[in-house]
Amino acid sequence: MRPSLLDPLFAEAATLPGVGPKVEKLIARVTDVGEGPPLIRDLLFHLPASAIVRQRIASLSELPETGHVIIEGVVERHEAPRRHSRAPFRVILGDGMETVELVFFNARAGWIEKLLPLGARRVVAGRLDRFDYRAQIPHPDFVGPPEEAGDILAVEPVYPLTEGLAPRTLAKAIRAALAKLPELAEWITPALLNREKWPSFDKALNLLHLPQDGEALGPESPAWRRLAFDELLASQLALLLVRASARKSAGKARRFSGARAERMLSRLGFSLTGSQEQAIAAIRADLRAPERMLRLLQGDVGSGKTLVALAAMADITEGGGQAALMAPTEVLARQHFATIAPLAEAAGLKVALFTGREAGERGEKRAALAEGSIDIAIGTHALFQETVTFKDLALVVVDEQHRFGVHQRMLLAAKGAAPDLLVMTATPIPRTLVLTYFGDMAVSELREKPAGRQPIETRVASAERLGEVVERVRLAVEKGEKVYWVCPLVAESEASDAAAAEARHKELAEIFGASALLLHGRMKPAEKDAAMSAFRAAKGAVLVATTVIEVGVDVPDASIIVIEHAERFGLAQLHQLRGRVGRGSKASSCLLLYKPPLGETARERLKVMRETNDGFAIAEADLKLRGEGDLLGTRQSGMPGFAIARPEFHGELLELARAEAKLILAHRERGESAHEEAVRALLYLFKRDAAVRLMRAG
Ligand code: ADP
Ligand code: MG
């Protein structure tokens, strides 16, 4: 059980004053917590990258040229704009010596008259600027009577925001969260703590969220580094514990000839690539060895991982065991089922699909799985619900792993007697990150592309040329091509300027009629299926989709992908999306549309996309380019599953965390676990608590 000391941090953010349902939703988006409501802990781990430092000015005659200031004065004059004029509303504030203009565009006169009545004394904070030599503060951050001056922070942290979430609202919620922070026992060993001169955990959070000066902020500050280290330490501890328990539950030497898999593969009509052959051989050796297999299969999109997994599953069933394949989304699970079932069934195997949806028929399938008449189960996380049992689960394959946590991987693995584990990732992960996510798993890489693949030509264009793009798509569709059209967000979202998939679909449907299809995450599962199969069918032409298609969707004859707002996507995501085309024998193209002006990082990303198709090269470039500033509310910055640690800043802390984790576990084994409770709290804090169970068992 979680130490009760941590309870306040695991209360929902919505329990804080000022956090209603709407704000809660926005907080969920900025903190990117995934499932469940955002917690106070999540707010605390949302760190400010910089701060506004305000100068208190005693007399307006001492104003600096520009900069953030706090001033006080009397409202001397209102200058309302003429009706229908686009000019701003100006309020002249003076202190007998000098005056400053407060400038408001699109403001209602009534609101200003209430906020800044003539003759009233007001304290104002904002960014001072000069315009025609006049001192101006456009849209002040704060306006209030002198007795509220204390509410203005001299140093105000600046948080990554999402559209619709006011900075002040977020800052207030975080300050309230900070007040809930208990004092925790130290989990870092004293030697390391002293050497690095890091503040304690709670001190670090206080330093970052309530900065005293603007200097000591950002990912390279000691406070942030300490927290990044904590997070890496928790993940390394979890990985080591998982690894240790996996070793303890010794595997089985599987027996099979490989003939079944060979027969299946020989029906494909193409031969495997050299790297596919190598991966299959390595997996066979693992399966036959008495130790448990823990192997990571990395391969760029379209490199043919599914077939490698199928071979492994066929081998396992030949020995009498069952195999499970877990995919991160329902669309993908269905697609795996559609690919694998015919091949496996032709070889006499029984394959069943388990998603959240088949509630009705699930009883029957579950029984079949439990008695062993189903050989291969394919599904989503529905596979590891407690009610699902296997007769003899011998192999677990997890596709697109980085979306699942170690936790989920373990739940599924717990269903068999130490089943062999094959994890597949489509985003090639640089070596340093392999260690972060997977610990010391054995790695197979599919570096070769299947023969006959046509290169994908990538072009970058401004969204202002949308008309030309639509025309190009129309010509292509006339020639029988299939097109993915990707929009970043769904219409219901607050992001008003996002090219909403629904709106775009409606427009394109006017040109393409019923052959324009729509796919997004909020559609009902049956509607999604219908859209996918209509797109696959001969009549399907344009599939307008959100990023739900990012993960593994395979329609080999789709040859064009248009990505709107490409500047909003991370490199890994763009590469994944682009990988939806170029899967068949047709020459393919990818069109990246951006909304100008382009920021420097976004420009660089699009350049990388234009120049290379090699997922491994892209992964390396990604690591270099990722910085804060491109956090637009979705998983675009940092590492998935990590709130604080950033590969580009904290890479070297990883080795340190790994060493520290080993040290902590070694202490435990010798029974010298003086700070066991502290370590346990650390694992809970960073949601690596599945590993705590292993600690107890161990
Ligand atoms: P990944 O999961 O690695 O992105 P898939 O396994 O989905 O890739 O394979 C992509 C496509 O390539 C599928 O249509 C598959 O049938 C095909 N394919 C896989 N291996 C080969 C090969 N050796 N030669 C030709 N086509 C292949
Ligand atoms: Mg795949």
XYZ file of C-alpha atoms and ligand atoms in Angstrom:
726
model
C 0.000 0.000 0.000
C 1.021 3.548 -0.659
C 2.510 5.268 2.397
C -0.268 7.505 3.776
C 2.193 10.368 3.928
C 1.839 10.583 0.149
C -1.959 10.684 0.117
C -2.185 14.482 -0.241
C -0.093 14.267 -3.413
C -2.326 11.608 -4.903
C -5.514 13.576 -4.321
C -7.089 14.815 -7.526
C -6.058 18.243 -8.743
C -9.779 19.031 -8.842
C -9.816 19.106 -5.032
C -7.748 22.305 -5.129
C -9.513 25.659 -4.905
C -10.067 27.193 -8.318
C -9.868 23.892 -10.201
C -13.286 23.161 -11.670
C -14.075 20.575 -14.340
C -12.971 22.838 -17.183
C -9.657 23.754 -15.621
C -9.168 20.122 -14.646
C -9.428 19.085 -18.280
C -6.892 21.693 -19.315
C -4.549 20.621 -16.543
C -4.880 17.035 -17.723
C -3.759 18.198 -21.119
C -0.727 20.212 -20.010
C 0.451 17.615 -17.560
C -0.164 14.888 -20.126
C -1.056 12.288 -17.546
C -2.760 9.850 -19.857
C -5.399 7.855 -18.087
C -7.368 9.108 -15.102
C -7.822 12.588 -13.708
C -4.754 14.743 -13.044
C -3.424 14.542 -9.501
C -1.755 17.084 -7.266
C 1.461 15.208 -7.924
C 1.065 15.793 -11.647
C 0.730 19.518 -11.095
C 3.870 19.591 -8.972
C 5.818 17.801 -11.690
C 4.770 20.380 -14.247
C 7.870 22.532 -13.980
C 8.375 26.118 -15.145
C 11.066 26.556 -17.748
C 11.707 30.213 -16.990
C 10.459 33.128 -14.952
C 9.436 36.722 -15.334
C 11.522 38.907 -13.046
C 9.772 42.169 -12.187
C 11.426 45.326 -11.051
C 9.571 47.402 -8.465
C 9.677 51.048 -9.520
C 9.290 53.631 -6.745
C 8.735 56.650 -8.983
C 7.624 56.786 -12.610
C 10.498 59.158 -13.278
C 12.813 56.181 -12.681
C 11.273 53.879 -15.281
C 13.742 51.743 -17.229
C 13.646 51.738 -21.038
C 11.837 48.412 -21.189
C 11.308 45.324 -19.080
C 8.922 43.840 -16.568
C 7.953 46.353 -13.908
C 5.629 46.912 -10.993
C 4.423 50.509 -10.789
C 1.904 52.564 -8.867
C -0.038 55.662 -9.862
C -3.376 57.407 -10.205
C -5.681 56.993 -13.207
C -5.501 60.401 -14.857
C -7.284 59.934 -18.145
C -9.206 57.475 -20.340
C -8.728 57.602 -24.090
C -11.451 55.487 -25.605
C -11.129 54.608 -29.284
C -13.672 55.995 -31.693
C -16.526 53.667 -32.547
C -15.625 50.974 -35.103
C -12.023 52.040 -34.861
C -9.453 49.333 -34.331
C -7.405 51.602 -32.112
C -6.816 50.478 -28.555
C -8.310 51.837 -25.347
C -5.641 53.832 -23.501
C -5.541 54.595 -19.808
C -3.064 57.198 -18.592
C -1.578 56.459 -15.212
C 0.521 59.109 -13.499
C 2.276 59.878 -10.223
C 2.685 63.640 -10.563
C 6.140 63.203 -12.084
C 5.604 61.039 -15.143
C 2.902 59.099 -16.918
C 2.574 55.630 -18.398
C -0.010 54.502 -20.932
C -1.814 51.256 -20.263
C -2.916 49.959 -23.644
C -5.824 47.572 -24.232
C -6.840 46.191 -27.603
C -10.374 44.829 -28.060
C -11.358 45.689 -24.525
C -14.853 46.637 -23.443
C -15.009 50.188 -22.079
C -17.204 49.053 -19.180
C -14.597 46.532 -18.064
C -11.834 49.121 -18.129
C -13.885 51.702 -16.270
C -14.407 49.181 -13.508
C -10.801 48.026 -13.403
C -9.231 51.462 -13.706
C -11.763 54.137 -12.643
C -10.707 57.761 -13.094
C -8.916 59.122 -10.048
C -8.288 55.704 -8.511
C -4.845 54.672 -7.228
C -3.676 51.454 -8.858
C -0.765 49.082 -8.779
C 0.116 47.672 -12.187
C 2.500 44.936 -13.291
C 3.434 44.304 -16.875
C 5.955 44.567 -19.614
C 7.027 48.107 -20.229
C 7.714 49.182 -23.780
C 8.438 52.405 -25.619
C 6.379 53.585 -28.523
C 7.177 56.972 -30.055
C 9.123 57.661 -26.857
C 6.034 57.108 -24.752
C 6.164 54.566 -21.962
C 3.494 51.928 -22.528
C 2.343 48.760 -20.879
C 0.193 46.768 -23.283
C -2.254 44.417 -21.566
C -0.828 44.485 -18.035
C -0.454 41.162 -16.186
C -1.924 42.664 -13.048
C -4.032 45.700 -12.138
C -5.365 46.249 -8.626
C -5.674 48.615 -5.667
C -2.476 49.203 -3.638
C -3.572 46.836 -0.883
C -3.407 43.953 -3.376
C 0.167 44.758 -4.355
C 1.316 41.807 -2.282
C -0.375 39.434 -4.773
C 2.148 40.334 -7.437
C 5.096 37.998 -7.583
C 8.427 39.727 -8.063
C 9.577 36.514 -9.720
C 6.806 34.677 -11.495
C 7.421 31.211 -12.898
C 6.419 30.682 -16.534
C 4.845 27.326 -17.285
C 4.343 25.500 -20.539
C 0.692 26.208 -21.259
C -2.087 24.828 -23.318
C -4.602 26.914 -25.165
C -7.403 28.080 -22.925
C -5.534 27.721 -19.654
C -4.745 31.095 -18.132
C -1.208 31.322 -16.703
C -2.544 32.728 -13.463
C -5.029 29.890 -13.009
C -2.324 27.294 -13.489
C 0.138 29.106 -11.225
C -2.477 29.403 -8.503
C -3.316 25.709 -8.674
C 0.355 24.797 -8.514
C 0.952 27.034 -5.505
C -1.985 25.376 -3.765
C -0.510 21.989 -4.679
C 2.828 23.019 -3.239
C 1.202 23.651 0.112
C 0.226 19.964 0.233
C 3.788 18.770 -0.080
C 4.787 16.640 2.913
C 8.339 16.414 4.152
C 9.763 13.161 2.870
C 12.711 11.105 4.012
C 15.684 11.310 1.644
C 16.125 8.396 -0.766
C 19.332 9.524 -2.427
C 22.425 8.245 -0.649
C 24.238 10.978 1.332
C 27.488 10.586 -0.603
C 25.825 11.351 -3.920
C 23.678 14.120 -2.506
C 26.708 15.869 -1.047
C 28.763 15.464 -4.157
C 26.077 16.918 -6.428
C 25.014 19.578 -3.901
C 21.401 18.925 -4.704
C 18.521 20.306 -2.643
C 16.081 17.900 -1.022
C 13.032 16.750 -3.012
C 10.584 19.204 -1.449
C 13.112 22.024 -1.454
C 13.721 21.424 -5.161
C 10.022 21.714 -5.963
C 9.760 24.876 -3.895
C 12.787 26.414 -5.560
C 11.326 25.832 -9.008
C 7.723 26.770 -8.363
C 8.397 29.718 -6.041
C 11.616 31.048 -7.531
C 13.446 33.793 -5.693
C 15.346 34.858 -8.775
C 15.125 34.053 -12.455
C 18.548 32.439 -12.637
C 18.080 29.161 -10.826
C 15.450 27.785 -13.184
C 15.290 25.516 -16.187
C 16.272 21.904 -16.826
C 19.919 22.540 -16.044
C 19.343 23.999 -12.595
C 20.374 21.849 -9.625
C 16.750 21.645 -8.479
C 15.487 20.346 -11.816
C 18.429 17.964 -12.135
C 17.701 16.536 -8.744
C 14.077 15.862 -9.696
C 15.089 14.422 -13.069
C 17.475 12.159 -11.241
C 14.678 11.066 -8.901
C 12.503 10.186 -11.835
C 15.268 8.281 -13.592
C 16.159 6.543 -10.365
C 12.576 5.398 -9.881
C 12.425 4.044 -13.407
C 15.795 2.309 -13.134
C 14.813 0.751 -9.822
C 11.597 -0.482 -11.375
C 13.420 -1.945 -14.354
C 16.007 -3.672 -12.193
C 13.314 -5.108 -9.949
C 11.332 -6.357 -12.927
C 14.456 -7.804 -14.432
C 15.438 -9.493 -11.174
C 12.036 -11.044 -10.705
C 11.957 -12.151 -14.326
C 15.283 -13.883 -13.831
C 14.123 -15.503 -10.653
C 11.056 -16.957 -12.318
C 13.262 -19.031 -14.542
C 11.981 -19.544 -18.046
C 11.428 -22.716 -19.939
C 13.380 -24.236 -22.762
C 10.739 -24.343 -25.482
C 10.754 -27.223 -27.924
C 9.750 -26.812 -31.535
C 11.142 -27.625 -34.938
C 10.245 -24.307 -36.573
C 8.491 -26.146 -39.400
C 5.124 -24.551 -38.690
C 6.516 -21.042 -38.886
C 8.474 -21.871 -42.034
C 5.364 -23.213 -43.713
C 3.450 -20.096 -42.837
C 6.150 -17.757 -44.097
C 6.600 -19.721 -47.298
C 3.036 -18.902 -48.295
C 3.692 -15.165 -48.261
C 4.862 -14.692 -51.802
C 7.961 -12.769 -50.802
C 11.115 -13.666 -48.978
C 12.155 -12.263 -45.645
C 14.810 -9.596 -45.386
C 18.157 -10.506 -43.944
C 17.379 -8.640 -40.733
C 14.046 -10.403 -40.380
C 15.849 -13.756 -40.739
C 18.404 -12.706 -38.133
C 15.766 -11.529 -35.701
C 13.806 -14.760 -36.064
C 16.966 -16.783 -35.494
C 17.836 -14.793 -32.367
C 14.313 -15.228 -31.003
C 14.429 -18.967 -31.652
C 17.661 -19.246 -29.746
C 16.086 -17.295 -26.867
C 12.979 -19.475 -26.841
C 14.990 -22.679 -26.838
C 17.250 -21.482 -24.041
C 16.173 -22.313 -20.499
C 16.219 -18.633 -19.450
C 13.282 -16.418 -19.975
C 13.381 -14.375 -23.181
C 13.367 -10.598 -22.722
C 13.940 -9.222 -26.186
C 13.302 -5.891 -27.784
C 12.616 -5.875 -31.510
C 13.265 -2.451 -32.972
C 12.405 -1.716 -36.511
C 11.482 1.303 -38.467
C 7.905 1.585 -39.669
C 7.248 -0.911 -42.431
C 10.319 -2.988 -41.672
C 8.129 -6.036 -41.141
C 8.074 -6.621 -37.407
C 4.669 -8.269 -37.462
C 5.941 -11.237 -39.443
C 8.824 -11.734 -37.061
C 6.339 -11.806 -34.212
C 4.141 -14.226 -36.121
C 7.052 -16.609 -36.611
C 7.767 -16.525 -32.885
C 4.118 -17.182 -32.081
C 3.971 -20.086 -34.504
C 7.079 -21.596 -32.909
C 5.596 -21.305 -29.447
C 2.324 -22.940 -30.435
C 4.218 -25.764 -32.056
C 5.517 -26.550 -28.600
C 1.960 -26.548 -27.266
C 1.975 -23.128 -25.587
C -0.247 -20.108 -26.205
C 0.838 -16.700 -27.428
C -0.635 -13.245 -26.821
C -0.066 -10.132 -28.888
C -0.925 -6.837 -27.231
C -1.382 -3.660 -29.261
C -1.861 -0.131 -27.920
C -5.022 0.720 -29.844
C -8.081 -1.120 -30.936
C -7.575 -0.186 -34.585
C -4.142 -1.722 -34.471
C -5.271 -4.837 -32.626
C -7.917 -5.417 -35.272
C -5.431 -4.921 -38.018
C -2.984 -7.388 -36.498
C -5.842 -9.804 -36.213
C -6.756 -9.289 -39.857
C -3.154 -9.950 -40.964
C -2.338 -12.789 -38.644
C -5.558 -14.755 -38.396
C -5.710 -15.964 -42.028
C -2.039 -16.987 -42.044
C -2.235 -18.728 -38.691
C -5.569 -20.343 -39.350
C -4.333 -21.769 -42.637
C -1.756 -23.541 -40.487
C -4.477 -24.983 -38.289
C -4.150 -22.501 -35.421
C -7.005 -20.800 -33.666
C -6.752 -17.033 -33.267
C -9.094 -14.779 -31.280
C -9.423 -11.061 -30.833
C -9.855 -9.488 -27.400
C -10.656 -5.813 -27.182
C -12.812 -3.844 -24.800
C -15.643 -4.255 -27.204
C -16.582 -7.915 -27.472
C -18.244 -7.865 -24.078
C -21.059 -10.062 -25.341
C -19.087 -12.900 -26.900
C -16.212 -12.538 -24.502
C -17.499 -15.236 -22.178
C -17.143 -17.877 -24.826
C -13.752 -16.717 -25.991
C -12.491 -16.469 -22.468
C -13.505 -20.044 -21.806
C -11.762 -21.183 -24.986
C -8.635 -19.300 -23.980
C -8.687 -20.772 -20.483
C -9.030 -24.329 -21.724
C -6.358 -23.825 -24.360
C -8.331 -24.195 -27.568
C -7.281 -20.705 -28.648
C -3.618 -20.644 -29.645
C -3.074 -16.974 -30.286
C -4.888 -14.115 -28.535
C -4.611 -10.686 -30.080
C -5.929 -7.629 -28.311
C -5.561 -4.368 -26.499
C -5.022 -3.863 -22.782
C -8.296 -5.807 -22.429
C -6.010 -8.832 -22.606
C -4.608 -8.313 -19.165
C -7.834 -7.832 -17.309
C -8.063 -10.177 -14.378
C -10.924 -12.122 -15.892
C -8.783 -13.223 -18.830
C -6.877 -16.423 -18.142
C -4.726 -18.635 -20.308
C -4.127 -22.348 -20.105
C -0.438 -21.973 -20.841
C 0.664 -18.512 -21.871
C 4.185 -19.077 -23.128
C 4.897 -15.974 -25.203
C 3.818 -12.380 -24.821
C 4.407 -10.016 -27.713
C 3.872 -6.334 -26.997
C 3.636 -4.096 -30.027
C 4.618 -0.421 -29.997
C 5.756 -0.798 -26.479
C 6.582 2.722 -25.409
C 2.903 3.448 -25.037
C 2.582 0.846 -22.354
C 4.267 1.167 -19.035
C 6.445 -1.421 -17.403
C 3.450 -1.907 -15.181
C 1.149 -3.137 -17.944
C 3.845 -5.282 -19.448
C 4.184 -6.997 -16.090
C 0.477 -7.533 -15.660
C 0.303 -9.423 -18.908
C 3.461 -11.361 -18.185
C 2.001 -12.366 -14.822
C -0.677 -14.362 -16.598
C 1.619 -17.167 -17.610
C 4.319 -19.055 -15.820
C 7.065 -16.569 -16.696
C 6.213 -16.332 -20.383
C 8.850 -15.298 -22.852
C 8.568 -11.658 -23.751
C 9.064 -9.928 -27.075
C 8.616 -6.182 -27.161
C 8.351 -4.393 -30.489
C 8.855 -0.699 -31.018
C 8.290 1.132 -34.243
C 10.030 4.307 -33.207
C 13.659 3.383 -33.205
C 15.006 4.429 -29.869
C 18.549 5.712 -29.420
C 20.676 3.448 -27.280
C 20.639 5.667 -24.228
C 16.880 5.583 -24.213
C 16.688 1.827 -24.665
C 18.321 1.625 -21.293
C 15.865 4.094 -19.808
C 12.813 2.251 -20.979
C 13.778 -1.343 -21.208
C 16.770 -1.833 -18.971
C 19.127 -4.486 -20.212
C 16.912 -6.267 -22.684
C 18.483 -8.020 -25.628
C 17.905 -6.035 -28.797
C 17.223 -7.084 -32.393
C 17.073 -4.414 -35.037
C 15.397 -4.556 -38.414
C 17.547 -2.110 -40.329
C 16.710 -3.351 -43.812
C 13.535 -2.444 -45.617
C 11.711 -5.173 -47.538
C 12.775 -5.323 -51.172
C 10.825 -3.373 -53.756
C 9.878 -0.541 -51.433
C 9.629 2.743 -53.237
C 11.181 5.736 -51.544
C 8.793 8.296 -50.115
C 9.222 11.764 -51.499
C 8.664 14.365 -48.796
C 7.722 17.953 -49.488
C 7.127 20.846 -47.165
C 4.678 23.638 -47.994
C 2.909 26.494 -46.314
C -0.739 25.912 -45.449
C -1.451 28.974 -47.545
C -1.129 26.661 -50.520
C -3.936 24.430 -49.351
C -5.878 25.014 -52.564
C -3.048 23.610 -54.689
C -2.706 20.646 -52.354
C -6.369 19.788 -52.624
C -6.083 19.988 -56.398
C -3.083 17.666 -56.392
C -4.931 15.222 -54.214
C -7.913 15.378 -56.542
C -5.761 14.516 -59.568
C -4.136 11.656 -57.673
C -7.482 10.250 -56.576
C -8.683 10.379 -60.169
C -5.787 8.091 -61.014
C -6.919 5.700 -58.290
C -4.494 6.684 -55.513
C -5.399 6.558 -51.835
C -4.666 9.450 -49.558
C -4.360 9.927 -45.806
C -5.135 13.435 -44.659
C -3.975 14.053 -41.097
C -5.295 16.822 -38.837
C -3.858 17.260 -35.376
C -6.947 17.742 -33.226
C -10.622 16.916 -33.044
C -13.232 19.644 -33.428
C -14.475 19.595 -29.842
C -11.120 20.651 -28.516
C -10.585 24.194 -27.379
C -7.775 24.709 -29.833
C -9.680 26.949 -32.134
C -7.127 27.274 -34.898
C -6.458 23.554 -35.258
C -7.597 22.288 -38.594
C -10.258 20.068 -37.164
C -10.616 16.693 -38.798
C -14.353 16.984 -38.915
C -14.346 20.354 -40.597
C -11.714 19.219 -43.070
C -13.630 16.060 -43.790
C -16.734 18.040 -44.509
C -14.861 20.204 -46.979
C -13.170 17.303 -48.698
C -16.432 15.380 -48.849
C -17.768 18.140 -51.042
C -15.125 17.214 -53.601
C -14.758 13.492 -53.056
C -18.243 12.586 -51.882
C -18.622 9.298 -50.026
C -15.073 8.249 -50.859
C -13.857 10.805 -48.292
C -13.818 9.072 -44.922
C -13.303 10.200 -41.370
C -11.410 8.551 -38.513
C -10.785 9.995 -35.086
C -10.472 8.827 -31.531
C -13.878 9.982 -30.439
C -15.794 7.900 -32.930
C -17.502 4.725 -31.772
C -15.436 1.588 -32.344
C -17.881 0.292 -34.949
C -17.692 3.588 -36.817
C -13.909 3.404 -36.808
C -13.993 -0.097 -38.249
C -16.416 0.985 -40.916
C -14.175 3.898 -41.878
C -11.068 1.728 -42.015
C -12.661 -0.966 -44.130
C -14.243 1.576 -46.459
C -10.802 3.106 -46.937
C -9.273 -0.290 -47.637
C -12.013 -1.096 -50.141
C -11.693 -0.098 -53.780
C -13.998 2.877 -53.392
C -12.058 4.485 -50.525
C -10.021 7.487 -51.596
C -9.289 9.987 -48.835
C -9.117 9.188 -45.142
C -9.234 12.309 -43.018
C -7.856 11.269 -39.669
C -6.341 12.457 -36.452
C -3.172 10.867 -35.179
C -5.063 7.663 -34.374
C -3.529 6.422 -37.617
C -0.053 7.092 -36.330
C 0.433 3.726 -34.783
C 0.927 0.971 -37.285
C -2.111 1.303 -39.538
C -1.333 -0.684 -42.681
C -3.130 -0.019 -45.955
C -0.478 -0.975 -48.509
C -2.010 0.789 -51.487
C -2.250 4.202 -49.796
C 0.416 6.303 -51.473
C -0.036 9.901 -50.356
C -0.140 11.391 -46.896
C -0.916 15.027 -46.226
C -0.142 16.247 -42.721
C -1.617 19.539 -41.654
C 0.055 21.608 -38.988
C 3.128 19.476 -39.400
C 4.979 22.045 -37.276
C 3.039 20.844 -34.261
C 4.222 17.285 -34.422
C 7.394 15.859 -33.003
C 9.845 14.151 -35.329
C 9.097 10.659 -34.127
C 5.422 11.240 -34.669
C 5.916 12.690 -38.149
C 8.052 9.740 -39.095
C 5.430 7.331 -37.779
C 2.743 9.115 -39.734
C 4.806 9.176 -42.904
C 5.341 5.456 -42.488
C 1.661 4.918 -43.298
C 2.597 5.284 -46.967
C 5.378 3.665 -48.963
C 4.220 0.271 -47.759
C 3.291 -1.103 -51.132
C 4.948 -1.069 -54.539
C 3.727 2.399 -55.518
C 5.942 5.467 -55.389
C 4.640 7.467 -52.447
C 4.705 10.996 -51.240
C 4.323 12.889 -48.015
C 3.211 16.487 -47.899
C 3.945 18.420 -44.756
C 1.824 21.543 -44.460
C 2.792 24.123 -41.909
C 1.231 27.277 -40.675
C 3.708 30.144 -40.915
C 5.659 31.587 -39.241
C 7.838 28.588 -38.467
C 9.865 28.492 -35.276
C 13.487 27.449 -35.502
C 13.034 23.968 -34.053
C 10.011 23.271 -36.205
C 11.902 24.400 -39.301
C 14.773 22.109 -38.400
C 12.411 19.188 -37.829
C 10.738 19.613 -41.187
C 14.153 19.811 -42.814
C 15.167 16.518 -41.223
C 11.960 14.958 -42.503
C 12.634 16.184 -46.027
C 16.196 14.947 -46.002
C 15.968 11.484 -44.550
C 13.740 8.465 -44.371
C 15.918 6.517 -41.997
C 14.139 6.071 -38.702
C 17.348 5.558 -36.795
C 18.825 8.807 -38.107
C 15.574 10.566 -37.283
C 15.586 9.224 -33.763
C 19.064 10.632 -33.209
C 18.113 14.006 -34.699
C 15.019 14.021 -32.552
C 17.008 13.627 -29.422
C 19.143 16.627 -30.362
C 16.270 18.843 -31.377
C 13.765 18.307 -28.672
C 13.605 21.279 -26.485
C 10.975 22.880 -24.460
C 8.966 25.500 -26.225
C 7.300 23.061 -28.563
C 5.067 21.705 -25.868
C 1.673 22.177 -27.390
C -0.276 20.142 -24.976
C 0.366 16.740 -26.471
C 3.193 14.268 -26.318
C 5.732 16.265 -28.212
C 8.394 17.108 -25.784
C 10.417 15.074 -23.399
C 10.203 11.321 -23.150
C 6.933 9.473 -23.004
C 6.286 8.304 -19.471
C 8.655 10.891 -18.021
C 7.392 14.190 -16.663
C 10.673 15.788 -15.641
C 13.699 14.074 -17.149
C 14.683 15.243 -20.636
C 17.074 13.210 -22.723
C 18.869 16.253 -24.100
C 19.653 17.655 -20.661
C 19.760 14.674 -18.387
C 21.250 11.922 -20.502
C 24.298 11.587 -18.277
C 22.138 11.340 -15.163
C 20.793 8.076 -16.476
C 24.024 6.156 -15.865
C 24.240 7.742 -12.459
C 20.672 6.705 -11.671
C 21.372 3.206 -12.841
C 24.412 2.942 -10.582
C 22.476 4.364 -7.648
C 19.608 1.939 -8.246
C 22.032 -0.975 -8.242
C 23.572 0.322 -5.033
C 20.179 0.604 -3.353
C 19.204 -2.924 -4.365
C 22.553 -4.297 -3.255
C 22.012 -2.704 0.164
C 18.642 -4.394 0.337
C 20.056 -7.779 -0.452
C 22.515 -7.445 2.345
C 19.655 -6.491 4.638
C 21.006 -2.973 5.121
C 17.993 -1.243 3.734
C 18.023 1.694 6.104
C 15.977 3.868 3.804
C 13.633 1.261 2.403
C 10.583 3.385 3.223
C 12.043 6.370 1.423
C 12.766 4.311 -1.669
C 9.274 2.921 -1.590
C 7.861 6.447 -1.457
C 10.033 7.366 -4.438
C 8.603 4.518 -6.506
C 5.072 5.559 -5.644
C 5.745 9.211 -6.334
C 6.872 8.412 -9.861
C 4.159 5.835 -10.425
C 6.531 2.934 -10.574
C 4.597 1.254 -7.792
C 4.075 -1.988 -9.682
C 7.706 -2.553 -8.832
C 7.036 -2.105 -5.121
C 5.135 -5.364 -5.175
C 8.215 -7.060 -6.524
C 10.239 -5.530 -3.719
C 7.962 -7.106 -1.197
C 7.985 -10.446 -2.943
C 11.766 -10.345 -3.269
P 6.009 -2.822 -39.161
O 5.092 -3.420 -38.155
O 7.437 -3.116 -38.896
O 5.752 -1.370 -39.377
P 4.674 -4.596 -40.886
O 5.040 -5.847 -40.224
O 3.329 -4.032 -40.657
O 5.743 -3.488 -40.550
O 4.967 -4.775 -42.432
C 4.626 -3.769 -43.341
C 4.208 -4.380 -44.650
O 5.327 -5.004 -45.279
C 3.173 -5.447 -44.498
O 2.224 -5.260 -45.510
C 3.953 -6.742 -44.687
O 3.161 -7.777 -45.236
C 5.040 -6.349 -45.635
N 6.293 -7.109 -45.486
C 6.844 -7.525 -44.339
N 8.002 -8.166 -44.578
C 8.209 -8.139 -45.915
C 9.234 -8.637 -46.786
N 10.296 -9.292 -46.325
N 9.100 -8.415 -48.104
C 8.037 -7.742 -48.585
N 7.037 -7.261 -47.829
C 7.107 -7.460 -46.501
Mg 3.609 -2.726 -36.895
